Structures are given as C-alpha cells and as structure tokens.
Amino acid sequence: MTEPARLHVSAKFPALLEQIDTLGESIDAAADRAEELGGPAEEIAEALLAAGVVRAGLPRDLGGDEFSPRQLLRTIERLSYHDAAIGWTMLALQLMTGTTAAYLGSVAAAELFPDVPAGEHALLSGHGTRPGRAVPVPGGYLVSGHWQFASGMALATHIHSAIQVEDTGEPRVLAMPKSAVTLVDNWHVLGLRATSSIDYHCADVYVPETHTYPATTMRPANGGAIYRVGLVNMAAIVHTGWALGAGRRLLDELRSYAARKSGAPGAAVDTAQFHAEFANAEAKLRAAGAWALQVWRDNERTLDADELLSTEQETLLRLALNHATWTAQDIGQTVHRWAATTAIRRGPIDRFLRDLRTGSQHITSGPVVLQNCGKWLSGAQPGAHWEFLDLVP
C-alpha cells in the first residue's frame, strides 16, 4: 500500500524570517530608488534570492525547501511588511517558479531546475488568467498572445503564461524563455511601481508539450502535498500574506505617527475618537489574520491526510483572501484619515497606501469571486465546484 504524501513543514522557516528582518532596513532604504527603477534594487533582489525566498516555494525533490501553506503565507506577510512592492514581486516569482517546478514533468524540470540548492534554476514571471492561443503542432504548440501584469519580470529568466488549446479549448500553462517574447515597458501606475509588472506578447512561438501542463491540475509531478491545492489556491496563499503584511505595516506606521504627534496642541491623535478607531482597526486586522491561518490550518490537515480540498475549503480560502485584502484596505482608510498631511507626502505611509490600493485590484480579490463564495455558502449553488475563480455546476 502506497504511503500518503504527507505535508512538509520546513525547518528553514524561522531562519528565513530572521534573514528577511535583517534585510528590513536595507529594503526600506532602497524603496524610493526601486520605484524610480520600476523594479527592486539589484542588491535587495540578490539578497532575497540568496536567502531562499523563491526556494521556499520549490519542491523538495528538486532541491527546494517546500514550505507548508502557512509558512509561505507568513513568509510573504513578513516580506510585505518591510516593502509591499518587494513582497508582491517575490510572491509572483515564488508562485510561478514553484508551481512550474511542481507541475511540469521530468524533461522540463531537468532543463529549468538543474541545481536548485546552488541557485541554478529558472525564475518565472507572467500572467495566468487571460489565455493566449495555442495551435497544436507535432510535439507541442504554436503560441500567440498578449498578456499583462507580469510582476517580477525584471528578475525573470522565463515566462509563465496561460494558454488555451485551439479546437479543444483546454486551458494549459506554459514555460518558455523570456527571450521568446516581446516586452512592453508600460508599467506607469499609481502603486506597486517597483514590481515591473509589464505587458508582453508573442506570435507563433513553438513551445514543446513537455513545457506545458493542464492549468487545473492538482496532481504534481514533483513535490509533496502542498501542490495538491492547485495553481489558483497556491496564489491565494501568498496574496493573503501580502495583504496582511501591508495592513500591519500601515497600522504600525500610524502608531509611530501618533507617538510623534501626541501632546501637541490640538493633536487629533489624542482624542477618544482616534483611540476607538485605532482599536477597531487593530481588532479587524488581527481577526482577519487569525481566520486566514485557521482556514489554512484546516486545509493543511486535509492535505496531510493525502486528500484534496473540498468545495467548502476552497470557498473559505478564497473568502479569507478577499476578507484580508479588504480589511487591509479599510486599515488604509483609517491610516489616511488620521495621518493628516503625512499621508500625502513621500514616505512609507504614502507608498504603502498607493501599493495597497493597487494590489487590492487583483482579480483574486475581485467582486465576482466574492459573489461566487456567497453562492456556495448560502446554498444557492449546491453540488458546484471551483474551476480557477469560477464556481461551476
């Protein structure tokens, strides 16, 4: 009888959090420069990659550290606390590189991940929700398309993209060299400026079938139980961590602001109204974080039992992400209201507010997903299941 694929909990998790915190001051000091560059400062990116932020999401049997869901969530939470744009960049690279390594077979894995412990492996960026066209040809596909929001592209070596196979309509995900696409330098935005989330396109590029996988798969070719959650749910893990980290940093910045302003004549931060709103914000953020960890604790038990997540569990993890994102957005509103002119001048509060407002527009926290969660939880669509972000009969 085959032993169940147990969930791996990495012993390297505490050390990685410590390394991230050690880099915190350097990350913060480089933030304005990163916005001007449109991507992370080179020395910061190199330090985080060397520390193992991306390796945390890679399968153990390929040499990765394969963190558990809650470990991944808390890693991105901690990183996003220091800089929301750095957190977003690294969550994208970690997600796309890790899932590519997990779901592609031996041929592609040998090419893209020859020596993970030594840092010799591909880094992937791209877009996974709007598919390009894939025309079947002997051995693979001719791929064409235009994709957006390729966060982390400045650091990537390869492209991760959704495609739809012509005739069958099958959704797949590909991996191909970055040199195969044309990059469009058009990331001129309000927030997350330092994520290089640019567009890219290609026409009739040959991609071997070995370098593609079914987009809805929950059967990893490499790695353990965590990868049975599937690509979209892996994204929910890291995006939840991002929202919680950004929200916590803003609330801590407001606390520091209040300490500086307290005692000044007519200081608004000395009023009972400020104290009440701060307490309310603290409660909301702590509750969102606690519930997200509770949801993923339950999911981890299921994965550790060698089972797939139920529709109820998939619904709750999506709802926990939505709740964390919009709770963080509410925190931002509170910070903006009480930080006065500090909130509109260049600095951490201004940057995090802009980054949070931009990040909350991600499709995984959009209104349609929330509506679908409500359909399931209210009993309006019994017997349904999730395909990507849609609840289908």
C-alpha positions as a Markdown table, in Angstrom:
| # | Residue | x | y | z |
|---|---|---|---|---|
| 1 | Met | 0.0 | 0.0 | 0.0 |
| 2 | Thr | 1.4 | 3.4 | -1.0 |
| 3 | Glu | 2.2 | 5.7 | 1.9 |
| 4 | Pro | 0.2 | 9.0 | 1.8 |
| 5 | Ala | 2.1 | 12.1 | 0.6 |
| 6 | Arg | 2.4 | 14.0 | 3.9 |
| 7 | Leu | 2.6 | 17.7 | 4.1 |
| 8 | His | 6.1 | 19.0 | 4.5 |
| 9 | Val | 6.8 | 21.6 | 7.2 |
| 10 | Ser | 10.2 | 23.2 | 6.6 |
| 11 | Ala | 12.8 | 23.6 | 9.5 |
| 12 | Lys | 14.2 | 26.5 | 7.5 |
| 13 | Phe | 11.2 | 28.8 | 8.0 |
| 14 | Pro | 12.4 | 30.6 | 11.2 |
| 15 | Ala | 15.8 | 31.3 | 9.7 |
| 16 | Leu | 14.3 | 32.8 | 6.6 |
| 17 | Leu | 12.0 | 35.1 | 8.6 |
| 18 | Glu | 15.1 | 36.2 | 10.6 |
| 19 | Gln | 17.0 | 36.9 | 7.3 |
| 20 | Ile | 14.1 | 39.0 | 6.0 |
| 21 | Asp | 14.0 | 41.0 | 9.1 |
| 22 | Thr | 17.8 | 41.5 | 9.0 |
| 23 | Leu | 17.4 | 43.0 | 5.5 |
| 24 | Gly | 14.5 | 45.1 | 6.6 |
| 25 | Glu | 16.3 | 48.4 | 7.0 |
| 26 | Ser | 18.1 | 48.0 | 3.6 |
| 27 | Ile | 14.8 | 47.1 | 1.9 |
| 28 | Asp | 13.2 | 50.3 | 3.3 |
| 29 | Ala | 16.2 | 52.4 | 2.4 |
| 30 | Ala | 16.0 | 51.2 | -1.2 |
| 31 | Ala | 12.3 | 51.7 | -1.6 |
| 32 | Asp | 12.3 | 55.1 | -3.3 |
| 33 | Arg | 15.1 | 54.1 | -5.6 |
| 34 | Ala | 13.1 | 50.9 | -6.5 |
| 35 | Glu | 10.1 | 53.0 | -7.5 |
| 36 | Glu | 12.3 | 55.1 | -9.8 |
| 37 | Leu | 13.8 | 51.9 | -11.3 |
| 38 | Gly | 10.4 | 50.3 | -11.7 |
| 39 | Gly | 11.7 | 47.2 | -10.0 |
| 40 | Pro | 13.6 | 46.1 | -7.0 |
| 41 | Ala | 17.1 | 47.3 | -6.4 |
| 42 | Glu | 19.6 | 44.8 | -7.6 |
| 43 | Glu | 21.3 | 44.2 | -4.3 |
| 44 | Ile | 18.0 | 43.7 | -2.5 |
| 45 | Ala | 16.8 | 41.2 | -5.1 |
| 46 | Glu | 20.0 | 39.3 | -4.9 |
| 47 | Ala | 20.0 | 39.1 | -1.2 |
| 48 | Leu | 16.4 | 37.8 | -1.0 |
| 49 | Leu | 17.0 | 35.2 | -3.7 |
| 50 | Ala | 20.1 | 34.1 | -1.9 |
| 51 | Ala | 18.2 | 33.9 | 1.4 |
| 52 | Gly | 15.8 | 31.5 | -0.2 |
| 53 | Val | 12.5 | 33.4 | -0.7 |
| 54 | Val | 11.8 | 31.7 | -4.0 |
| 55 | Arg | 13.4 | 28.4 | -3.0 |
| 56 | Ala | 10.8 | 28.3 | -0.2 |
| 57 | Gly | 8.2 | 27.5 | -2.9 |
| 58 | Leu | 10.2 | 24.9 | -4.8 |
| 59 | Pro | 9.6 | 21.1 | -4.4 |
| 60 | Arg | 11.9 | 19.2 | -2.1 |
| 61 | Asp | 12.7 | 16.5 | -4.6 |
| 62 | Leu | 14.1 | 19.2 | -6.9 |
| 63 | Gly | 16.2 | 20.6 | -4.1 |
| 64 | Gly | 13.8 | 23.3 | -2.9 |
| 65 | Asp | 12.7 | 24.0 | 0.7 |
| 66 | Glu | 8.9 | 23.3 | 0.1 |
| 67 | Phe | 7.4 | 25.4 | 2.8 |
| 68 | Ser | 3.9 | 24.5 | 4.1 |
| 69 | Pro | 1.0 | 26.8 | 3.2 |
| 70 | Arg | 1.1 | 28.7 | 6.5 |
| 71 | Gln | 4.8 | 29.1 | 6.2 |
| 72 | Leu | 4.5 | 30.5 | 2.7 |
| 73 | Leu | 1.8 | 32.9 | 3.9 |
| 74 | Arg | 3.8 | 34.1 | 6.8 |
| 75 | Thr | 6.9 | 34.5 | 4.7 |
| 76 | Ile | 5.2 | 36.8 | 2.2 |
| 77 | Glu | 3.5 | 38.6 | 5.1 |
| 78 | Arg | 6.8 | 39.4 | 6.7 |
| 79 | Leu | 8.4 | 40.5 | 3.5 |
| 80 | Ser | 5.4 | 42.7 | 2.5 |
| 81 | Tyr | 5.6 | 44.3 | 5.9 |
| 82 | His | 9.0 | 45.7 | 5.0 |
| 83 | Asp | 8.0 | 46.7 | 1.5 |
| 84 | Ala | 4.7 | 45.9 | -0.2 |
| 85 | Ala | 6.2 | 46.1 | -3.7 |
| 86 | Ile | 9.1 | 43.8 | -2.8 |
| 87 | Gly | 6.6 | 41.4 | -1.3 |
| 88 | Trp | 4.5 | 41.5 | -4.4 |
| 89 | Thr | 7.5 | 40.9 | -6.7 |
| 90 | Met | 8.7 | 38.0 | -4.7 |
| 91 | Leu | 5.3 | 36.4 | -4.2 |
| 92 | Ala | 4.9 | 36.4 | -8.0 |
| 93 | Leu | 8.3 | 34.8 | -8.6 |
| 94 | Gln | 7.9 | 32.3 | -5.8 |
| 95 | Leu | 4.4 | 31.3 | -7.0 |
| 96 | Met | 5.1 | 30.9 | -10.7 |
| 97 | Thr | 8.5 | 29.4 | -10.3 |
| 98 | Gly | 7.3 | 26.9 | -7.6 |
| 99 | Thr | 4.2 | 25.8 | -9.4 |
| 100 | Thr | 6.1 | 25.4 | -12.7 |
| 101 | Ala | 8.6 | 23.2 | -10.9 |
| 102 | Ala | 5.8 | 21.2 | -9.3 |
| 103 | Tyr | 3.5 | 20.6 | -12.4 |
| 104 | Leu | 6.0 | 20.1 | -15.3 |
| 105 | Gly | 7.4 | 16.7 | -15.9 |
| 106 | Ser | 10.9 | 15.4 | -15.8 |
| 107 | Val | 12.0 | 16.7 | -19.2 |
| 108 | Ala | 11.2 | 20.3 | -18.4 |
| 109 | Ala | 12.3 | 20.0 | -14.8 |
| 110 | Ala | 15.8 | 18.8 | -15.8 |
| 111 | Glu | 16.2 | 21.8 | -18.1 |
| 112 | Leu | 14.7 | 24.5 | -15.9 |
| 113 | Phe | 15.8 | 23.3 | -12.4 |
| 114 | Pro | 19.1 | 21.6 | -12.8 |
| 115 | Asp | 20.6 | 22.6 | -9.4 |
| 116 | Val | 18.2 | 24.4 | -7.1 |
| 117 | Pro | 20.4 | 24.3 | -4.0 |
| 118 | Ala | 23.1 | 26.1 | -5.9 |
| 119 | Gly | 20.7 | 28.7 | -7.2 |
| 120 | Glu | 20.9 | 27.3 | -10.8 |
| 121 | His | 17.2 | 27.4 | -11.8 |
| 122 | Ala | 14.8 | 29.4 | -13.8 |
| 123 | Leu | 12.8 | 32.3 | -12.4 |
| 124 | Leu | 9.4 | 32.7 | -13.9 |
| 125 | Ser | 7.1 | 35.7 | -14.3 |
| 126 | Gly | 4.0 | 36.1 | -16.4 |
| 127 | His | 0.2 | 36.1 | -16.4 |
| 128 | Gly | -2.1 | 33.2 | -15.7 |
| 129 | Thr | -5.7 | 34.4 | -16.1 |
| 130 | Arg | -6.1 | 35.7 | -19.7 |
| 131 | Pro | -5.0 | 32.9 | -22.0 |
| 132 | Gly | -3.2 | 33.1 | -25.3 |
| 133 | Arg | -3.9 | 30.9 | -28.3 |
| 134 | Ala | -2.1 | 27.5 | -28.6 |
| 135 | Val | -2.3 | 25.8 | -32.0 |
| 136 | Pro | -1.4 | 22.1 | -31.8 |
| 137 | Val | 1.6 | 21.0 | -33.9 |
| 138 | Pro | 3.7 | 17.9 | -33.8 |
| 139 | Gly | 5.4 | 17.7 | -30.4 |
| 140 | Gly | 3.8 | 20.9 | -29.0 |
| 141 | Tyr | 2.1 | 24.1 | -29.7 |
| 142 | Leu | 2.5 | 27.4 | -31.7 |
| 143 | Val | 1.7 | 30.0 | -29.1 |
| 144 | Ser | 0.4 | 33.6 | -29.7 |
| 145 | Gly | -1.0 | 36.1 | -27.3 |
| 146 | His | -0.7 | 39.4 | -25.4 |
| 147 | Trp | -0.5 | 39.2 | -21.6 |
| 148 | Gln | -0.5 | 41.8 | -18.9 |
| 149 | Phe | 0.7 | 42.3 | -15.3 |
| 150 | Ala | 3.9 | 40.2 | -15.4 |
| 151 | Ser | 5.0 | 41.1 | -11.9 |
| 152 | Gly | 8.7 | 40.5 | -11.3 |
| 153 | Met | 9.6 | 40.4 | -15.0 |
| 154 | Ala | 12.8 | 42.3 | -14.4 |
| 155 | Leu | 14.2 | 39.4 | -12.4 |
| 156 | Ala | 12.7 | 36.6 | -14.6 |
| 157 | Thr | 14.6 | 34.3 | -16.9 |
| 158 | His | 11.4 | 32.5 | -18.2 |
| 159 | Ile | 7.8 | 33.2 | -18.9 |
| 160 | His | 4.8 | 31.6 | -17.3 |
| 161 | Ser | 1.6 | 32.1 | -19.3 |
| 162 | Ala | -1.9 | 30.7 | -19.6 |
| 163 | Ile | -2.9 | 29.4 | -23.0 |
| 164 | Gln | -6.0 | 27.8 | -24.5 |
| 165 | Val | -5.6 | 25.0 | -26.9 |
| 166 | Glu | -7.3 | 25.6 | -30.2 |
| 167 | Asp | -10.2 | 23.3 | -31.1 |
| 168 | Thr | -10.4 | 21.6 | -27.6 |
| 169 | Gly | -10.4 | 24.7 | -25.5 |
| 170 | Glu | -8.3 | 23.1 | -22.9 |
| 171 | Pro | -6.6 | 25.6 | -20.6 |
| 172 | Arg | -2.9 | 25.0 | -20.1 |
| 173 | Val | 0.1 | 26.8 | -18.6 |
| 174 | Leu | 3.5 | 27.1 | -20.4 |
| 175 | Ala | 7.1 | 27.8 | -19.6 |
| 176 | Met | 9.3 | 29.4 | -22.2 |
| 177 | Pro | 12.4 | 31.6 | -22.3 |
| 178 | Lys | 11.9 | 35.3 | -21.8 |
| 179 | Ser | 13.8 | 35.9 | -25.0 |
| 180 | Ala | 10.8 | 34.3 | -26.9 |
| 181 | Val | 8.5 | 37.2 | -26.1 |
| 182 | Thr | 8.5 | 41.0 | -26.7 |
| 183 | Leu | 8.4 | 43.0 | -23.5 |
| 184 | Val | 6.3 | 46.2 | -23.3 |
| 185 | Asp | 7.7 | 48.8 | -20.9 |
| 186 | Asn | 4.3 | 50.3 | -19.9 |
| 187 | Trp | 4.2 | 50.0 | -16.1 |
| 188 | His | 3.3 | 53.6 | -15.3 |
| 189 | Val | 1.0 | 53.3 | -12.4 |
| 190 | Leu | -0.2 | 54.8 | -9.0 |
| 191 | Gly | 1.1 | 51.9 | -6.8 |
| 192 | Leu | 3.3 | 48.8 | -6.9 |
| 193 | Arg | 5.6 | 50.8 | -9.1 |
| 194 | Ala | 8.6 | 48.7 | -8.1 |
| 195 | Thr | 7.2 | 45.4 | -9.4 |
| 196 | Ser | 8.0 | 45.7 | -13.1 |
| 197 | Ser | 4.5 | 44.3 | -13.8 |
| 198 | Ile | 4.7 | 45.0 | -17.6 |
| 199 | Asp | 2.9 | 43.6 | -20.6 |
| 200 | Tyr | 4.4 | 41.1 | -23.1 |
| 201 | His | 3.4 | 39.4 | -26.3 |
| 202 | Cys | 4.5 | 36.8 | -28.9 |
| 203 | Ala | 3.3 | 35.3 | -32.2 |
| 204 | Asp | 3.6 | 31.7 | -33.3 |
| 205 | Val | 6.3 | 30.7 | -30.8 |
| 206 | Tyr | 6.9 | 27.0 | -30.6 |
| 207 | Val | 6.6 | 25.5 | -27.1 |
| 208 | Pro | 7.1 | 21.8 | -26.6 |
| 209 | Glu | 4.2 | 20.0 | -24.9 |
| 210 | Thr | 6.7 | 18.9 | -22.2 |
| 211 | His | 6.9 | 22.5 | -21.2 |
| 212 | Thr | 3.2 | 22.9 | -20.6 |
| 213 | Tyr | 0.7 | 21.4 | -18.1 |
| 214 | Pro | -3.1 | 21.4 | -17.6 |
| 215 | Ala | -4.0 | 24.6 | -15.8 |
| 216 | Thr | -6.5 | 23.0 | -13.5 |
| 217 | Thr | -4.3 | 20.1 | -12.4 |
| 218 | Met | -4.0 | 19.2 | -8.7 |
| 219 | Arg | -1.6 | 16.3 | -9.4 |
| 220 | Pro | 2.0 | 17.5 | -9.0 |
| 221 | Ala | 4.8 | 15.8 | -11.0 |
| 222 | Asn | 7.3 | 16.9 | -8.3 |
| 223 | Gly | 6.9 | 17.9 | -4.7 |
| 224 | Gly | 4.6 | 16.9 | -1.9 |
| 225 | Ala | 1.1 | 17.5 | -0.6 |
| 226 | Ile | 1.0 | 21.3 | -0.8 |
| 227 | Tyr | 0.9 | 21.3 | -4.6 |
| 228 | Arg | -2.4 | 19.3 | -4.5 |
| 229 | Val | -4.1 | 22.6 | -3.8 |
| 230 | Gly | -3.6 | 23.7 | -7.5 |
| 231 | Leu | -2.3 | 26.9 | -9.1 |
| 232 | Val | -5.1 | 29.3 | -8.1 |
| 233 | Asn | -5.1 | 28.2 | -4.5 |
| 234 | Met | -1.3 | 28.5 | -4.3 |
| 235 | Ala | -1.9 | 32.1 | -5.4 |
| 236 | Ala | -4.4 | 32.6 | -2.7 |
| 237 | Ile | -1.8 | 31.6 | 0.0 |
| 238 | Val | 0.7 | 34.3 | -1.0 |
| 239 | His | -1.8 | 37.1 | -1.8 |
| 240 | Thr | -3.3 | 36.6 | 1.6 |
| 241 | Gly | 0.1 | 37.0 | 3.2 |
| 242 | Trp | 0.7 | 40.1 | 1.2 |
| 243 | Ala | -2.5 | 41.8 | 2.3 |
| 244 | Leu | -1.9 | 41.1 | 6.0 |
| 245 | Gly | 1.7 | 42.3 | 5.8 |
| 246 | Ala | 0.8 | 45.6 | 4.1 |
| 247 | Gly | -2.0 | 46.2 | 6.5 |
| 248 | Arg | 0.1 | 45.5 | 9.6 |
| 249 | Arg | 2.9 | 47.9 | 8.4 |
| 250 | Leu | 0.4 | 50.7 | 7.8 |
| 251 | Leu | -1.1 | 50.3 | 11.3 |
| 252 | Asp | 2.3 | 50.3 | 12.8 |
| 253 | Glu | 3.2 | 53.4 | 10.9 |
| 254 | Leu | 0.1 | 55.1 | 12.3 |
| 255 | Arg | 1.1 | 54.1 | 15.8 |
| 256 | Ser | 4.5 | 55.7 | 15.2 |
| 257 | Tyr | 2.9 | 58.8 | 13.8 |
| 258 | Ala | 0.6 | 59.1 | 16.8 |
| 259 | Ala | 3.6 | 58.8 | 19.2 |
| 260 | Arg | 5.3 | 61.7 | 17.4 |
| 261 | Lys | 2.3 | 63.9 | 17.4 |
| 262 | Ser | 0.8 | 63.2 | 20.8 |
| 263 | Gly | 1.0 | 66.1 | 23.2 |
| 264 | Ala | 1.0 | 68.8 | 20.6 |
| 265 | Pro | -1.7 | 71.5 | 20.9 |
| 266 | Gly | -5.0 | 70.2 | 19.4 |
| 267 | Ala | -3.4 | 66.9 | 18.4 |
| 268 | Ala | -6.2 | 64.7 | 16.8 |
| 269 | Val | -4.3 | 61.6 | 17.9 |
| 270 | Asp | -5.0 | 62.4 | 21.5 |
| 271 | Thr | -8.8 | 62.2 | 21.0 |
| 272 | Ala | -11.0 | 59.4 | 22.2 |
| 273 | Gln | -12.2 | 59.0 | 18.6 |
| 274 | Phe | -8.7 | 58.2 | 17.4 |
| 275 | His | -8.2 | 55.7 | 20.1 |
| 276 | Ala | -11.5 | 54.0 | 19.3 |
| 277 | Glu | -10.8 | 53.8 | 15.6 |
| 278 | Phe | -7.3 | 52.5 | 16.2 |
| 279 | Ala | -8.6 | 49.8 | 18.5 |
| 280 | Asn | -11.2 | 48.9 | 15.9 |
| 281 | Ala | -8.6 | 48.7 | 13.1 |
| 282 | Glu | -6.4 | 46.5 | 15.3 |
| 283 | Ala | -9.2 | 44.1 | 16.0 |
| 284 | Lys | -10.2 | 43.8 | 12.4 |
| 285 | Leu | -6.6 | 43.1 | 11.2 |
| 286 | Arg | -5.9 | 40.6 | 13.9 |
| 287 | Ala | -9.2 | 38.8 | 13.3 |
| 288 | Ala | -8.5 | 38.6 | 9.5 |
| 289 | Gly | -5.1 | 37.2 | 10.1 |
| 290 | Ala | -6.3 | 34.7 | 12.7 |
| 291 | Trp | -9.1 | 33.5 | 10.5 |
| 292 | Ala | -6.8 | 33.1 | 7.5 |
| 293 | Leu | -4.4 | 31.0 | 9.5 |
| 294 | Gln | -7.3 | 28.9 | 10.8 |
| 295 | Val | -8.6 | 28.3 | 7.3 |
| 296 | Trp | -5.1 | 27.1 | 6.1 |
| 297 | Arg | -4.6 | 25.1 | 9.3 |
| 298 | Asp | -7.7 | 23.1 | 8.4 |
| 299 | Asn | -6.5 | 22.8 | 4.8 |
| 300 | Glu | -3.2 | 21.5 | 5.9 |
| 301 | Arg | -4.8 | 18.7 | 7.9 |
| 302 | Thr | -6.7 | 17.7 | 4.7 |
| 303 | Leu | -3.5 | 17.8 | 2.6 |
| 304 | Asp | -1.6 | 15.8 | 5.3 |
| 305 | Ala | -4.2 | 13.1 | 5.1 |
| 306 | Asp | -3.5 | 12.8 | 1.3 |
| 307 | Glu | -6.8 | 14.2 | 0.4 |
| 308 | Leu | -7.9 | 17.1 | -1.9 |
| 309 | Leu | -9.6 | 20.2 | -0.6 |
| 310 | Ser | -13.4 | 20.2 | -0.6 |
| 311 | Thr | -15.5 | 22.9 | -2.3 |
| 312 | Glu | -16.2 | 24.3 | 1.2 |
| 313 | Gln | -12.5 | 24.6 | 1.9 |
| 314 | Glu | -11.8 | 26.1 | -1.5 |
| 315 | Thr | -14.5 | 28.6 | -0.9 |
| 316 | Leu | -13.3 | 29.6 | 2.5 |
| 317 | Leu | -9.7 | 30.1 | 1.4 |
| 318 | Arg | -10.9 | 32.4 | -1.4 |
| 319 | Leu | -13.1 | 34.3 | 1.1 |
| 320 | Ala | -10.3 | 34.6 | 3.6 |
| 321 | Leu | -8.1 | 36.2 | 0.9 |
| 322 | Asn | -10.9 | 38.6 | 0.0 |
| 323 | His | -11.5 | 39.4 | 3.6 |
| 324 | Ala | -7.8 | 40.0 | 4.3 |
| 325 | Thr | -7.4 | 42.2 | 1.3 |
| 326 | Trp | -10.4 | 44.5 | 2.0 |
| 327 | Thr | -9.7 | 44.5 | 5.7 |
| 328 | Ala | -6.2 | 45.9 | 4.8 |
| 329 | Gln | -7.9 | 48.4 | 2.6 |
| 330 | Asp | -10.1 | 49.5 | 5.5 |
| 331 | Ile | -6.9 | 49.8 | 7.6 |
| 332 | Gly | -5.5 | 52.1 | 4.9 |
| 333 | Gln | -8.6 | 54.3 | 5.0 |
| 334 | Thr | -8.1 | 54.7 | 8.8 |
| 335 | Val | -4.4 | 55.5 | 8.4 |
| 336 | His | -5.1 | 58.0 | 5.7 |
| 337 | Arg | -7.8 | 59.7 | 7.8 |
| 338 | Trp | -5.6 | 60.2 | 10.9 |
| 339 | Ala | -2.1 | 60.6 | 9.4 |
| 340 | Ala | -3.1 | 64.0 | 8.1 |
| 341 | Thr | -0.6 | 65.6 | 5.7 |
| 342 | Thr | 2.0 | 62.9 | 6.4 |
| 343 | Ala | -0.2 | 60.6 | 4.3 |
| 344 | Ile | 0.2 | 62.7 | 1.2 |
| 345 | Arg | 3.9 | 63.3 | 1.4 |
| 346 | Arg | 6.6 | 60.9 | 0.2 |
| 347 | Gly | 7.3 | 58.3 | 2.7 |
| 348 | Pro | 6.3 | 54.8 | 3.9 |
| 349 | Ile | 2.6 | 55.7 | 4.6 |
| 350 | Asp | 2.2 | 57.3 | 1.1 |
| 351 | Arg | 3.9 | 54.4 | -0.6 |
| 352 | Phe | 2.0 | 51.6 | 1.3 |
| 353 | Leu | -1.3 | 53.4 | 0.7 |
| 354 | Arg | -0.6 | 53.5 | -3.0 |
| 355 | Asp | 0.6 | 49.9 | -3.2 |
| 356 | Leu | -2.3 | 48.6 | -1.2 |
| 357 | Arg | -4.9 | 50.4 | -3.4 |
| 358 | Thr | -3.3 | 49.0 | -6.5 |
| 359 | Gly | -2.8 | 45.5 | -5.1 |
| 360 | Ser | -6.5 | 45.3 | -4.0 |
| 361 | Gln | -7.5 | 45.4 | -7.7 |
| 362 | His | -6.1 | 41.9 | -8.3 |
| 363 | Ile | -8.6 | 39.6 | -9.8 |
| 364 | Thr | -8.4 | 37.0 | -6.9 |
| 365 | Ser | -9.9 | 39.6 | -4.5 |
| 366 | Gly | -12.5 | 40.9 | -7.0 |
| 367 | Pro | -16.3 | 41.1 | -6.6 |
| 368 | Val | -17.1 | 38.1 | -8.8 |
| 369 | Val | -15.0 | 35.7 | -6.6 |
| 370 | Leu | -16.8 | 37.1 | -3.5 |
| 371 | Gln | -20.2 | 36.6 | -5.2 |
| 372 | Asn | -19.3 | 33.0 | -6.0 |
| 373 | Cys | -18.3 | 32.5 | -2.4 |
| 374 | Gly | -21.7 | 33.7 | -1.4 |
| 375 | Lys | -23.4 | 31.4 | -3.8 |
| 376 | Trp | -21.8 | 28.4 | -2.2 |
| 377 | Leu | -22.0 | 29.4 | 1.4 |
| 378 | Ser | -25.7 | 30.4 | 1.1 |
| 379 | Gly | -26.6 | 27.1 | -0.5 |
| 380 | Ala | -27.6 | 28.8 | -3.8 |
| 381 | Gln | -25.5 | 26.5 | -5.9 |
| 382 | Pro | -25.2 | 23.1 | -4.2 |
| 383 | Gly | -23.0 | 20.5 | -5.9 |
| 384 | Ala | -20.8 | 23.1 | -7.5 |
| 385 | His | -17.0 | 23.1 | -7.7 |
| 386 | Trp | -14.3 | 25.7 | -8.4 |
| 387 | Glu | -12.5 | 26.0 | -11.7 |
| 388 | Phe | -10.0 | 28.8 | -11.4 |
| 389 | Leu | -12.0 | 31.7 | -10.0 |
| 390 | Asp | -15.4 | 30.5 | -11.2 |
| 391 | Leu | -17.9 | 28.3 | -9.2 |
| 392 | Val | -19.4 | 26.0 | -11.8 |
| 393 | Pro | -22.2 | 23.3 | -11.6 |
